[in-house]
PDB file of C-alpha atoms (C1' of nucleotides) in Angstrom:
ATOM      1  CA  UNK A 285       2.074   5.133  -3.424  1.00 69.00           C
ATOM      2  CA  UNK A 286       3.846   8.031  -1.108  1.00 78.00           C
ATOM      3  CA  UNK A 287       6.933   9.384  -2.776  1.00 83.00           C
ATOM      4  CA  UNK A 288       9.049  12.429  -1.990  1.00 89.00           C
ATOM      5  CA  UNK A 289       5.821  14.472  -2.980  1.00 87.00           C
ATOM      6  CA  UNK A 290       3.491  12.966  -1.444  1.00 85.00           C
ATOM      7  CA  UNK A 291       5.328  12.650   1.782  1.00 89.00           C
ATOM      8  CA  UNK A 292       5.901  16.649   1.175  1.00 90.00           C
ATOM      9  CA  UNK A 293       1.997  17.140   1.290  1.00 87.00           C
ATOM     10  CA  UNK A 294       1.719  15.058   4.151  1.00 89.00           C
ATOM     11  CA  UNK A 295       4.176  16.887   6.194  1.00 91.00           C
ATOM     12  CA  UNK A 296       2.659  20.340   5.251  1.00 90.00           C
ATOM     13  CA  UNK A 297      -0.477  19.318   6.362  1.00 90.00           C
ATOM     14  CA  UNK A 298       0.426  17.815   9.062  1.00 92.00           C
ATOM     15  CA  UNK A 299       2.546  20.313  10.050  1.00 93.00           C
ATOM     16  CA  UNK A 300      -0.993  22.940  10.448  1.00 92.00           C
ATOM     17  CA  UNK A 301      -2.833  20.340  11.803  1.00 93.00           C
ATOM     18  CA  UNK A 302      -0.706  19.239  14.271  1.00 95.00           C
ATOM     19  CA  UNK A 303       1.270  22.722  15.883  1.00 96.00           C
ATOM     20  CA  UNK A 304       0.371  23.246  19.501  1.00 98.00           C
ATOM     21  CA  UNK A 305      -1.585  20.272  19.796  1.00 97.00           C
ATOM     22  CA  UNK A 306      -1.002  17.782  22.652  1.00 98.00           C
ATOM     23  CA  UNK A 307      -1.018  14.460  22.664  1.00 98.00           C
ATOM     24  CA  UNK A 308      -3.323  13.161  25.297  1.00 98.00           C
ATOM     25  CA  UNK A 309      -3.799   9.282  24.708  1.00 98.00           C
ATOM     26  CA  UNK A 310      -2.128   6.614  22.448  1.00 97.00           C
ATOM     27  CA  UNK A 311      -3.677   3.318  21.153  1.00 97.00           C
ATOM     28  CA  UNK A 312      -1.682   1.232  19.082  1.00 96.00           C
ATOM     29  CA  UNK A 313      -4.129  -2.080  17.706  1.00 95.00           C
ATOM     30  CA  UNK A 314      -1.745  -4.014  16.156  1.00 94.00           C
ATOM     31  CA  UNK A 315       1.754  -5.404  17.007  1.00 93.00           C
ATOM     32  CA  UNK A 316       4.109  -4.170  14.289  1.00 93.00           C
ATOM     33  CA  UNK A 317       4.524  -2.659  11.001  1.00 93.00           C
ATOM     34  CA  UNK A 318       7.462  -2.522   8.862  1.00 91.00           C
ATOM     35  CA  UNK A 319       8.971  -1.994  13.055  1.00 92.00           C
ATOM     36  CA  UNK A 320       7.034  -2.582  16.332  1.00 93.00           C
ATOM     37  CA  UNK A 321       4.330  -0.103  17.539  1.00 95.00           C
ATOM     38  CA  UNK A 322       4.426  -1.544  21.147  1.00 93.00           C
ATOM     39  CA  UNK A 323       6.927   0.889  22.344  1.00 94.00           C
ATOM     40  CA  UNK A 324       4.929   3.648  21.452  1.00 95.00           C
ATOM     41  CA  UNK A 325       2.699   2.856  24.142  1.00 94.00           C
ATOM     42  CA  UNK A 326       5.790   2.355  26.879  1.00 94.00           C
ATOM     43  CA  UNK A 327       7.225   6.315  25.160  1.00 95.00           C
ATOM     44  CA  UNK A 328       5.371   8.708  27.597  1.00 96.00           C
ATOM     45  CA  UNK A 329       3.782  10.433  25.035  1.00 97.00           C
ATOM     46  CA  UNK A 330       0.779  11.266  26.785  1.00 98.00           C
ATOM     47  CA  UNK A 331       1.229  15.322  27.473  1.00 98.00           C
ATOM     48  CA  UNK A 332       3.620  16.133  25.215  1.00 98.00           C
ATOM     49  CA  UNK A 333       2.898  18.733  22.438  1.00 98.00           C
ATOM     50  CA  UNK A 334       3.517  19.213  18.744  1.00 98.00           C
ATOM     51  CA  UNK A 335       5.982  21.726  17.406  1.00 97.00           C
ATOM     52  CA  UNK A 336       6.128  21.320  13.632  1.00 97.00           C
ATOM     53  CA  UNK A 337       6.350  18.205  10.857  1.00 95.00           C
ATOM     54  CA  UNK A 338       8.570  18.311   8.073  1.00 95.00           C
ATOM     55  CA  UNK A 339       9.968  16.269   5.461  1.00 94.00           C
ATOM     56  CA  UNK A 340      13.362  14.374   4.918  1.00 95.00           C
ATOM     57  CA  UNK A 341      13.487  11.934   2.537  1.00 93.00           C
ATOM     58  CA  UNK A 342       9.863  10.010   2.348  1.00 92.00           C
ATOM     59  CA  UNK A 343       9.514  10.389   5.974  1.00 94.00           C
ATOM     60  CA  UNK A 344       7.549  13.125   7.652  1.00 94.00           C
ATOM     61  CA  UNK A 345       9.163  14.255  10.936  1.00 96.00           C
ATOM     62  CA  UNK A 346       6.679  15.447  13.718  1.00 96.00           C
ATOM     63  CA  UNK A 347       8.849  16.789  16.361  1.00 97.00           C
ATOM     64  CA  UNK A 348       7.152  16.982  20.037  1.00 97.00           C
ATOM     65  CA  UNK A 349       8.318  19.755  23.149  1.00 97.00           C
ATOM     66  CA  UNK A 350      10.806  17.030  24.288  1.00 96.00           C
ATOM     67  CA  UNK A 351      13.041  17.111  21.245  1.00 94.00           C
ATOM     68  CA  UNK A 352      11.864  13.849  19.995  1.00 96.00           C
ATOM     69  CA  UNK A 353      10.472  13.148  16.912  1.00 96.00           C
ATOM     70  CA  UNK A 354       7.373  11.283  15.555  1.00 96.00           C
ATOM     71  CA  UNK A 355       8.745   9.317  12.661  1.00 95.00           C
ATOM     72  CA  UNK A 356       5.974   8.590   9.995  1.00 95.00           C
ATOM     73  CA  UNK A 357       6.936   6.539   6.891  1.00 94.00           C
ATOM     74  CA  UNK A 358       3.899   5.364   4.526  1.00 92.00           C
ATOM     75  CA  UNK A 359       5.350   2.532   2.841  1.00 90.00           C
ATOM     76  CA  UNK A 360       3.251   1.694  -0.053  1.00 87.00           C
ATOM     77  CA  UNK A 361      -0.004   2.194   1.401  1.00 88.00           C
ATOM     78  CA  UNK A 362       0.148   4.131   4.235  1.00 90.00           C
ATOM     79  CA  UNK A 363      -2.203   6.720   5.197  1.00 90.00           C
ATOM     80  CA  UNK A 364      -2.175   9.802   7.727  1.00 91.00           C
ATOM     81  CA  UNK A 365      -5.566  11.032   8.930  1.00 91.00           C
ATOM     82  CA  UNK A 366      -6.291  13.926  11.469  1.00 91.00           C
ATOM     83  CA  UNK A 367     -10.045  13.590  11.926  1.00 90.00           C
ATOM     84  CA  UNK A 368     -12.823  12.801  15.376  1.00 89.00           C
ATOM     85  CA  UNK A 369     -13.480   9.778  17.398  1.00 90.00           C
ATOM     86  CA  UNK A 370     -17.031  10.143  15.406  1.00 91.00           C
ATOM     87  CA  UNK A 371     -15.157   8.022  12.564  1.00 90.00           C
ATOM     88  CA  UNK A 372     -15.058   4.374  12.871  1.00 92.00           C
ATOM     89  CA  UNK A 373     -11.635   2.670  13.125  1.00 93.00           C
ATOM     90  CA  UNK A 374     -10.650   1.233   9.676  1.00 90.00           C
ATOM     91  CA  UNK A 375      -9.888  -2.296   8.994  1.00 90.00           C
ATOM     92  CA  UNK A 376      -5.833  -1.465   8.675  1.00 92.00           C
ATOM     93  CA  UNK A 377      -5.920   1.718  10.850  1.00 94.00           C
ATOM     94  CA  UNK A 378      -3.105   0.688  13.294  1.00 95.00           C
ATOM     95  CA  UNK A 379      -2.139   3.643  15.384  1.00 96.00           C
ATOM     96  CA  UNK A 380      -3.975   6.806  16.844  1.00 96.00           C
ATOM     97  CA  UNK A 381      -2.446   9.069  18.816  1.00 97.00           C
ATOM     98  CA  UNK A 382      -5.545  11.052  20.063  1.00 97.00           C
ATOM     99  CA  UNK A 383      -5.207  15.225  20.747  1.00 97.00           C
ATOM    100  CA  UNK A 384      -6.171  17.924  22.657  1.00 97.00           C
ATOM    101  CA  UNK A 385      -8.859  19.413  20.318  1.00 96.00           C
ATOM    102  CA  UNK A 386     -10.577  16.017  20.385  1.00 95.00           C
ATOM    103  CA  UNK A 387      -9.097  14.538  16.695  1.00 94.00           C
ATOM    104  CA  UNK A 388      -7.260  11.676  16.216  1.00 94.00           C
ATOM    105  CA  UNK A 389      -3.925  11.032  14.601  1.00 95.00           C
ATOM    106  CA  UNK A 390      -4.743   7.708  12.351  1.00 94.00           C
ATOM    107  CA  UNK A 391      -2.169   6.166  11.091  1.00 94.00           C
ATOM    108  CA  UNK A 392      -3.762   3.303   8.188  1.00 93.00           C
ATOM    109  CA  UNK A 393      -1.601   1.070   5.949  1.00 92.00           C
ATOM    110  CA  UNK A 394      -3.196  -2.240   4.784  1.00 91.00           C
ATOM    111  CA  UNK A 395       0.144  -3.540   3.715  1.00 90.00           C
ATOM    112  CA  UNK A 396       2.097  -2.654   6.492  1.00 92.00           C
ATOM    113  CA  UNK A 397       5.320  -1.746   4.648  1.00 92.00           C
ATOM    114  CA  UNK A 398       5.101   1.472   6.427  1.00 93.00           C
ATOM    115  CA  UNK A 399       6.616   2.601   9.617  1.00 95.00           C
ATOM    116  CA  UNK A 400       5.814   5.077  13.248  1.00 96.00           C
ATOM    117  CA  UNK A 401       8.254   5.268  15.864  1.00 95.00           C
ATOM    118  CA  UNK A 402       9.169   7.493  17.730  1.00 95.00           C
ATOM    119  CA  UNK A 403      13.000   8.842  17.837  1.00 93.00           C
ATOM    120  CA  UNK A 404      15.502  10.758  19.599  1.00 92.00           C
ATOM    121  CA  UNK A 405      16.726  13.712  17.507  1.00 91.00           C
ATOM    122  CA  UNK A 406      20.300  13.611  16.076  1.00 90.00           C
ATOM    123  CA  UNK A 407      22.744  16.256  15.870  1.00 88.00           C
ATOM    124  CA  UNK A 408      22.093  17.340  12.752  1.00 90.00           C
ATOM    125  CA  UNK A 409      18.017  17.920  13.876  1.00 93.00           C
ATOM    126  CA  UNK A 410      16.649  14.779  12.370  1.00 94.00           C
ATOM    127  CA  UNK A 411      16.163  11.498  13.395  1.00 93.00           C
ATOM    128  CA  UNK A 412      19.114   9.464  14.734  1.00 90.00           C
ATOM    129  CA  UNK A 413      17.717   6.524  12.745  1.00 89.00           C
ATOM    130  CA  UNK A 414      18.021   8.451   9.172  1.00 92.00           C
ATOM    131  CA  UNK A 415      21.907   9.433  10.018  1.00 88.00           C
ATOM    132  CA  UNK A 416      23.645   8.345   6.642  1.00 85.00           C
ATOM    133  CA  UNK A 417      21.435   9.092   3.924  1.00 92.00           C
ATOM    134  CA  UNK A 418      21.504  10.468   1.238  1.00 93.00           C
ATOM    135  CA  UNK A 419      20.881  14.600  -0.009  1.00 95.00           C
ATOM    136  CA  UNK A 420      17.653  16.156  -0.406  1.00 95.00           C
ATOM    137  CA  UNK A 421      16.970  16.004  -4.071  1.00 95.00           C
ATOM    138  CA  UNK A 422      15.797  19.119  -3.922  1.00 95.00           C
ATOM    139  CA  UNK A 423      18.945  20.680  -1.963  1.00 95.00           C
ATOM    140  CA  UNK A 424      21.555  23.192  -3.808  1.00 95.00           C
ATOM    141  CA  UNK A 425      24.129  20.277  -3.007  1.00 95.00           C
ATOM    142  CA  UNK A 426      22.537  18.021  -5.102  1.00 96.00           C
ATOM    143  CA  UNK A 427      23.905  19.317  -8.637  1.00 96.00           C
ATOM    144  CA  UNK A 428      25.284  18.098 -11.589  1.00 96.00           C
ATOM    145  CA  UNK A 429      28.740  17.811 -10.209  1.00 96.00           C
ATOM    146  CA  UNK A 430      27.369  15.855  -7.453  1.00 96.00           C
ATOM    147  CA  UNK A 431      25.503  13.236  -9.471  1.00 96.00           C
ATOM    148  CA  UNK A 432      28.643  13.005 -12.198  1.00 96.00           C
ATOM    149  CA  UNK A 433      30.950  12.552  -8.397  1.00 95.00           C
ATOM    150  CA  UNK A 434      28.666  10.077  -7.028  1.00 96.00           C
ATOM    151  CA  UNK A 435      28.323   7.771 -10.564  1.00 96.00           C
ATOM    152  CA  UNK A 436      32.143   7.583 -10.796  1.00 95.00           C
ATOM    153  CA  UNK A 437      33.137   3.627 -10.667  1.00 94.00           C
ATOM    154  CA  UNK A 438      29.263   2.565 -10.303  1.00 94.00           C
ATOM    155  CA  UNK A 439      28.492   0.096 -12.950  1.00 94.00           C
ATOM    156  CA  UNK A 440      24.832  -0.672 -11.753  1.00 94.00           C
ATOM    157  CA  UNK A 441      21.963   1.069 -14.297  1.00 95.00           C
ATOM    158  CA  UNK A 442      21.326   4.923 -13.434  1.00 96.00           C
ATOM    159  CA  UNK A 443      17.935   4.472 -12.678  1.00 95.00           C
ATOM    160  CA  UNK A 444      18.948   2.356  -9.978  1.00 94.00           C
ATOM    161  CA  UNK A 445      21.661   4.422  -8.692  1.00 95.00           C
ATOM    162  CA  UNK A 446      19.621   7.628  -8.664  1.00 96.00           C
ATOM    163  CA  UNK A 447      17.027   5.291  -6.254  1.00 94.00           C
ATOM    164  CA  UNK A 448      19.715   4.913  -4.170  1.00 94.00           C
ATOM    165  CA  UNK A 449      18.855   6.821  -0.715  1.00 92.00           C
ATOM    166  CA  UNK A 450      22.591   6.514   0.668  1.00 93.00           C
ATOM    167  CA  UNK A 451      23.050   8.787  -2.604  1.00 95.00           C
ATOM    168  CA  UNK A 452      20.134  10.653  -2.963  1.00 95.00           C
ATOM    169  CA  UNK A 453      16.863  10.877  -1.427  1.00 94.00           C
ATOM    170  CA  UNK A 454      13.166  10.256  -2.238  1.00 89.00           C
ATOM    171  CA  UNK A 455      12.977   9.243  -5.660  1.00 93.00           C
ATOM    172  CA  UNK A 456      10.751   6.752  -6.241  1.00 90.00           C
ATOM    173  CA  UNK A 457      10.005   4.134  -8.836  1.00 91.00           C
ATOM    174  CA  UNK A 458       7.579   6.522 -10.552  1.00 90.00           C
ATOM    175  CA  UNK A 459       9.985   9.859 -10.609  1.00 91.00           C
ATOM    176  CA  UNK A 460      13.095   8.063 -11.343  1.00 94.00           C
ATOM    177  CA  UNK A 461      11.115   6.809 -14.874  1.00 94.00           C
ATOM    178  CA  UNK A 462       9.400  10.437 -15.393  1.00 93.00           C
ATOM    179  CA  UNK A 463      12.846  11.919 -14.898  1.00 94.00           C
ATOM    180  CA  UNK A 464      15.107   9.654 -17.429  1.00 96.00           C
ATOM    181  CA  UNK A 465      12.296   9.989 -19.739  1.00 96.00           C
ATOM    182  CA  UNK A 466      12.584  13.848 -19.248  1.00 96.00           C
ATOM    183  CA  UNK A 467      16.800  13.684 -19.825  1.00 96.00           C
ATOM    184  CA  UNK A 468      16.726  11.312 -22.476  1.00 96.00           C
ATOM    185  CA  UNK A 469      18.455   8.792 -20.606  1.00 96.00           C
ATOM    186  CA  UNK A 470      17.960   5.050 -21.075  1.00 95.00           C
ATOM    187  CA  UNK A 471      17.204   3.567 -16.975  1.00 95.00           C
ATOM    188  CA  UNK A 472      19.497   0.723 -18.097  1.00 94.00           C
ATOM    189  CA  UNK A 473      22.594   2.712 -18.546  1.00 95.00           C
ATOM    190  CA  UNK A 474      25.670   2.055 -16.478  1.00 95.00           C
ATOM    191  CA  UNK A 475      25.960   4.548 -13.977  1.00 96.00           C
ATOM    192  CA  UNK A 476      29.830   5.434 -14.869  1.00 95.00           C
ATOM    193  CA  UNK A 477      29.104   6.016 -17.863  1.00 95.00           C
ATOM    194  CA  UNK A 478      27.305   9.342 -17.946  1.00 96.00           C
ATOM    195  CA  UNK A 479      28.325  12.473 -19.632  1.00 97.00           C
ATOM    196  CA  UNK A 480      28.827  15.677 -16.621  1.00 97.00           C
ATOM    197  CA  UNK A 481      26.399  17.211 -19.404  1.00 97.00           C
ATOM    198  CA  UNK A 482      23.897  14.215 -18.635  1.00 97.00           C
ATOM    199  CA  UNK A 483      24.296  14.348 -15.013  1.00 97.00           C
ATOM    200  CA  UNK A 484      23.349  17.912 -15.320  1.00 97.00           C
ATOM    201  CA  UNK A 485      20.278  17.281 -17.407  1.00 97.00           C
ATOM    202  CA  UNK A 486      19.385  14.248 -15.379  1.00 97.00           C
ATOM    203  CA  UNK A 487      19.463  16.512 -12.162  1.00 97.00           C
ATOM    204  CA  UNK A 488      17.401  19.098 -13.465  1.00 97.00           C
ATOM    205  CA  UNK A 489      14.765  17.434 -14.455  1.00 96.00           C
ATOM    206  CA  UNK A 490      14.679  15.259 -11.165  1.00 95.00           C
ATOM    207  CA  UNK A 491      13.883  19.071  -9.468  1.00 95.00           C
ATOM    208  CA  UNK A 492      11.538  20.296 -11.922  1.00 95.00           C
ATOM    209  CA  UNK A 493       9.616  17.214 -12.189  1.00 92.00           C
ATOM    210  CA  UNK A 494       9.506  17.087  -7.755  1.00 92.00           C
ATOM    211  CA  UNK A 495       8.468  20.548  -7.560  1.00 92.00           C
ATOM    212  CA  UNK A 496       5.843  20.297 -10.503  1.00 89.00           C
ATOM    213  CA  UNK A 497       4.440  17.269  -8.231  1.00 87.00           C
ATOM    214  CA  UNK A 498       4.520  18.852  -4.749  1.00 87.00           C
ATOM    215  CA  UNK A 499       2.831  21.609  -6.663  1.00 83.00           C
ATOM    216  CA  UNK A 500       0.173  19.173  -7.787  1.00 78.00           C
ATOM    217  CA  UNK A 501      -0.465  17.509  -5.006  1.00 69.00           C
ATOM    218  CA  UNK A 502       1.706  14.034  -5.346  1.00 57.00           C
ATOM    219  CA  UNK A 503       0.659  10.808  -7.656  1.00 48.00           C
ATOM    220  CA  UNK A 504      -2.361   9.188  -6.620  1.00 42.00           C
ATOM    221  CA  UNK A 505      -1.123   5.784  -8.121  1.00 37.00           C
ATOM    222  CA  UNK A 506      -4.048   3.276  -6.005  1.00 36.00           C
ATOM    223  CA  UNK A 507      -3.271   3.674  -2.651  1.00 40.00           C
ATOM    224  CA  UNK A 508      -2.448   7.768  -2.168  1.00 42.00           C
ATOM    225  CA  UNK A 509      -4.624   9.902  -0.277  1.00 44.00           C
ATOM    226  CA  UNK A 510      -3.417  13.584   1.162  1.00 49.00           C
ATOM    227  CA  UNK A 511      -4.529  14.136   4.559  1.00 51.00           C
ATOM    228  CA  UNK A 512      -7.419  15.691   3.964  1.00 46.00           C
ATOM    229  CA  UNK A 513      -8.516  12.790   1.796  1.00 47.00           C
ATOM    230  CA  UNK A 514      -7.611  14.577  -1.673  1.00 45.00           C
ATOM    231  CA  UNK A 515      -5.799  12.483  -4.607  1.00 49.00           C
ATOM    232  CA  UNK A 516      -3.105  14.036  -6.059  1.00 53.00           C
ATOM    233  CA  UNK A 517      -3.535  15.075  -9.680  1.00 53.00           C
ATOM    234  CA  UNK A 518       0.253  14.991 -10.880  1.00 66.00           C
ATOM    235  CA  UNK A 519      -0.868  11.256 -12.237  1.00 68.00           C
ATOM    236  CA  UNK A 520      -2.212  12.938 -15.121  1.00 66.00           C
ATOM    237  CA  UNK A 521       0.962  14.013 -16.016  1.00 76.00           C
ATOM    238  CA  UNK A 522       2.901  10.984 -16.061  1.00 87.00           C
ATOM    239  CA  UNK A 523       4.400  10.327 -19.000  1.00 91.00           C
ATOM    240  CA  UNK A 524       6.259   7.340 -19.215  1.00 92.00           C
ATOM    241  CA  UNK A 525       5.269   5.412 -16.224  1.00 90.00           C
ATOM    242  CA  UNK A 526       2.864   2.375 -16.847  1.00 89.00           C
ATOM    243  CA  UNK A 527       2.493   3.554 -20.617  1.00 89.00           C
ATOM    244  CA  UNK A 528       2.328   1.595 -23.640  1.00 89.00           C
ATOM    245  CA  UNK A 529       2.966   4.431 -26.486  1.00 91.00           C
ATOM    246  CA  UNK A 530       5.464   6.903 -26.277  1.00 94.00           C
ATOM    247  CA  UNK A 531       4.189  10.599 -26.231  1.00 93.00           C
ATOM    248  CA  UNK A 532       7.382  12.077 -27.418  1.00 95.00           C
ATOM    249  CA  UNK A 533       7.795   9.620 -30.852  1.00 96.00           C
ATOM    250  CA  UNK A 534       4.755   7.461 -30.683  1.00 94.00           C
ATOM    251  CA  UNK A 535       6.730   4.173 -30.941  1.00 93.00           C
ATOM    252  CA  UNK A 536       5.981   1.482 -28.521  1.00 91.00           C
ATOM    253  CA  UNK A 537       7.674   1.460 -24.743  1.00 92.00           C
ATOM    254  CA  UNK A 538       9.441  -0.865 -23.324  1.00 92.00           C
ATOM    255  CA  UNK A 539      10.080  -2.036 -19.629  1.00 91.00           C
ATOM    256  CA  UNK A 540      12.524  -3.541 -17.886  1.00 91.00           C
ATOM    257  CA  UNK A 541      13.243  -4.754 -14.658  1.00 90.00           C
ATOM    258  CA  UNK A 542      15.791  -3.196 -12.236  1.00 91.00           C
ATOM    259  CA  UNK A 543      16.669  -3.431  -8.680  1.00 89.00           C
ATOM    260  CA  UNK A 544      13.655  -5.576  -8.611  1.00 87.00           C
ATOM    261  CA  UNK A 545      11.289  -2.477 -10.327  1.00 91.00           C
ATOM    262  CA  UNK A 546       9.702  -2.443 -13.421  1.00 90.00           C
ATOM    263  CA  UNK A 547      10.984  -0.050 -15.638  1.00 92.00           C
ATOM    264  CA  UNK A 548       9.209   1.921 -18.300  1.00 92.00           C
ATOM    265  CA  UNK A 549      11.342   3.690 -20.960  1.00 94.00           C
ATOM    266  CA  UNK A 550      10.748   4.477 -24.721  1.00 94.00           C
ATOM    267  CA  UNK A 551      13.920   2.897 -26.456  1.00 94.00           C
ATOM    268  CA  UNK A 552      14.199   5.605 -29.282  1.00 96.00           C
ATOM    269  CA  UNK A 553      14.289   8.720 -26.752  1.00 96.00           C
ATOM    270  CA  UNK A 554      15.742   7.364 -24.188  1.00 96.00           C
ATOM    271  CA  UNK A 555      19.941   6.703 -24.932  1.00 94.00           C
TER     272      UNK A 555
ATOM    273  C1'  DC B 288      33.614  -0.738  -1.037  1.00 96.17           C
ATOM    274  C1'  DT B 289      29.765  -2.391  -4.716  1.00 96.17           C
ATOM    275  C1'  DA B 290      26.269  -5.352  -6.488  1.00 96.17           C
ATOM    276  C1'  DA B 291      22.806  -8.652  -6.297  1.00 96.17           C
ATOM    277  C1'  DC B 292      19.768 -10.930  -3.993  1.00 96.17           C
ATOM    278  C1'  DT B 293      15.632 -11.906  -0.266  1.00 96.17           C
ATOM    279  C1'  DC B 294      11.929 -10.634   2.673  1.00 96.17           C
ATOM    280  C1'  DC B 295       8.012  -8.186   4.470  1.00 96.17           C
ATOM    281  C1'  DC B 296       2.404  -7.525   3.171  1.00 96.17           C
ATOM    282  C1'  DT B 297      -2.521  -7.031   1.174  1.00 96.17           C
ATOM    283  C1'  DG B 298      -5.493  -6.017  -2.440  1.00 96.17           C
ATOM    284  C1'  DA B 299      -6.355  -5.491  -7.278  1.00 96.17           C
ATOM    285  C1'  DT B 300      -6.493  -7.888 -11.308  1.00 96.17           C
ATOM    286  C1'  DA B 301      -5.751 -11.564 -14.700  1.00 96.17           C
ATOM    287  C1'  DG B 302      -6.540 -16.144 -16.146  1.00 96.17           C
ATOM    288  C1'  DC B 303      -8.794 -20.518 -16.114  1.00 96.17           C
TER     289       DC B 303
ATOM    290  C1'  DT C 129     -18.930 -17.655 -10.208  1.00 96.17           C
ATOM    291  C1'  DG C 130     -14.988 -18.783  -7.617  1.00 96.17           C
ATOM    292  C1'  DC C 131     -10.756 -20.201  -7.220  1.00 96.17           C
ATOM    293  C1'  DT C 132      -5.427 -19.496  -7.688  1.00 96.17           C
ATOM    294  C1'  DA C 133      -1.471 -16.939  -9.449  1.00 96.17           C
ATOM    295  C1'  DT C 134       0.790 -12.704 -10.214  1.00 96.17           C
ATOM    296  C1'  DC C 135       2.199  -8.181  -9.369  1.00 96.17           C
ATOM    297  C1'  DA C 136       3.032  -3.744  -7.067  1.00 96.17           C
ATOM    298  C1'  DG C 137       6.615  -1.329  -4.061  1.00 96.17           C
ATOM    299  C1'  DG C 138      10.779   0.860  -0.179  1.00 96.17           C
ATOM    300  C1'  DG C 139      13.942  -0.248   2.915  1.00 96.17           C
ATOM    301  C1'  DA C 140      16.565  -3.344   5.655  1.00 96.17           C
ATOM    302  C1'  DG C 141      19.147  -7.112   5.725  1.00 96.17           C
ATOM    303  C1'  DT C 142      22.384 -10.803   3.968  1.00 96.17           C
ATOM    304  C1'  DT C 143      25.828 -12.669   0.970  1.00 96.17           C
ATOM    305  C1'  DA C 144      29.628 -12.754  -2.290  1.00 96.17           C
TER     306       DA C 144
END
DNA sequence: CTAACTCCCTGATAGC
DNA sequence: TGCTATCAGGGAGTTA
């Protein structure tokens, strides 16, 4: 499933494989995803050209020669594709947004939790839509200091509260677990009650752990795939998420569920 | 303001 | 083997 990372490889490779290309006809085959796909057809999109794609939060941003943004979010099973007309539409394939160099923009996601709209850009140079959230994980602001500020009178468990994306960005069911597993912090703990000293700890391994994955490629956990069809490989270095056996102590680990999530934690590491 | 809930959706898998 | 039940998940929305 897309997280942070994964949406980071997307946006890179979209990014290359998109610059300077225009747009030159859009077919949308079904009515709606996680928001309707109609009014892509009514945007004028036809002629206008690709500048960049980047990341914020799990969304990657393709901005066109207009100033507006392509707004890509992949839900749990959503899938970006740049490849020819030579390919047969897929089953769940929903949008393309064909280019100048004769590839297609596919846009595939089974389970339709995913999202593609197009947006006006906001002051701050991203989508009016995302005004309000949270920091970039990866951002200097987000520091020990900030994560101590932010957990101040929250009495809901820290894994939840560090899922948050009015808070902070991106993290995912998967890098939320590999992260408290990393600090030594139990997901169920309240919030308010962190040390700054496991703030700290908790934020630095929420940036090693992101890099270490963009590095690697993102978690193919079922439904991944990079552009270019690749997995990603950071999967094999999961640690806590969907085990049974601790790797740090051996003893069993448990789970938990939070903000509707299942949690995996080891109960002797984790306090 | 926070917290706790619901809903959206398909496919993989478990159980009988 | 073929059915049904369960689970996975992010974000938006509602309610208290």
């Amino acid at each position: 499933m897309p997280e942070l990372p994964e949406a980071e490889s997307i946006s890179r490779a979209l990014d290359k494989a998109l610059k300077g290309r225009r747009i030159t006809k859009v077919e949308v085959f079904f009515p709606r995803l996680r928001t309707p796909l109609l009014p892509l057809l009514k945007a004028g999109l036809e002629g206008r050209k690709f500048v960049s794609c980047r990341r914020r939060a799990r969304y990657a941003v393709a901005e066109l020669d207009d100033g507006r943004q392509v707004v890509m979010h992949f839900g749990m099973s959503g899938v970006v594709r740049v490849e020819g007309a030579e390919v047969p539409r897929r089953k769940h394939e929903h949008v393309f947004l064909h280019l100048d160099n004769g590839k297609i923009l596919r846009f595939e996601d089974p389970r339709r939790f995913g999202s593609f709209e197009v947006q006006r850009k906001g002051k701050d140079g991203w989508p009016e839509s995302l005004a309000g959230i949270g920091v970039e994980p990866l951002d200097r602001r987000f520091d020990g200091n900030f994560l101590y500020e932010a957990s101040r009178g929250r009495k809901k468990p820290v894994k939840e509260l560090i899922m948050d994306n009015a808070v902070v960005t991106g993290i995912g069911n998967i890098y939320a677990a590999e992260t408290l597993f990393a600090a030594g912090v139990s997901p169920l703990r309240q919030a308010c009650a962190l040390s700054p000293a496991e703030c700290l700890s908790i934020v630095r391994e929420v940036k090693r752990i992101l890099r270490l994955a963009i590095k690697w490629g993102g978690t193919t956990v079922s439904d991944f795939k990079n552009v270019d069809g690749s997995e990603g490989r950071f999967v094999q270095k999961l640690k806590i998420y969907g085990k049974k056996t601790c790797p740090r102590c051996g003893g069993k680990v448990a789970t938990a569920v939070l903000g509707g999530r299942t949690s995996w934690y080891c109960p002797a590491c984790q306090k």
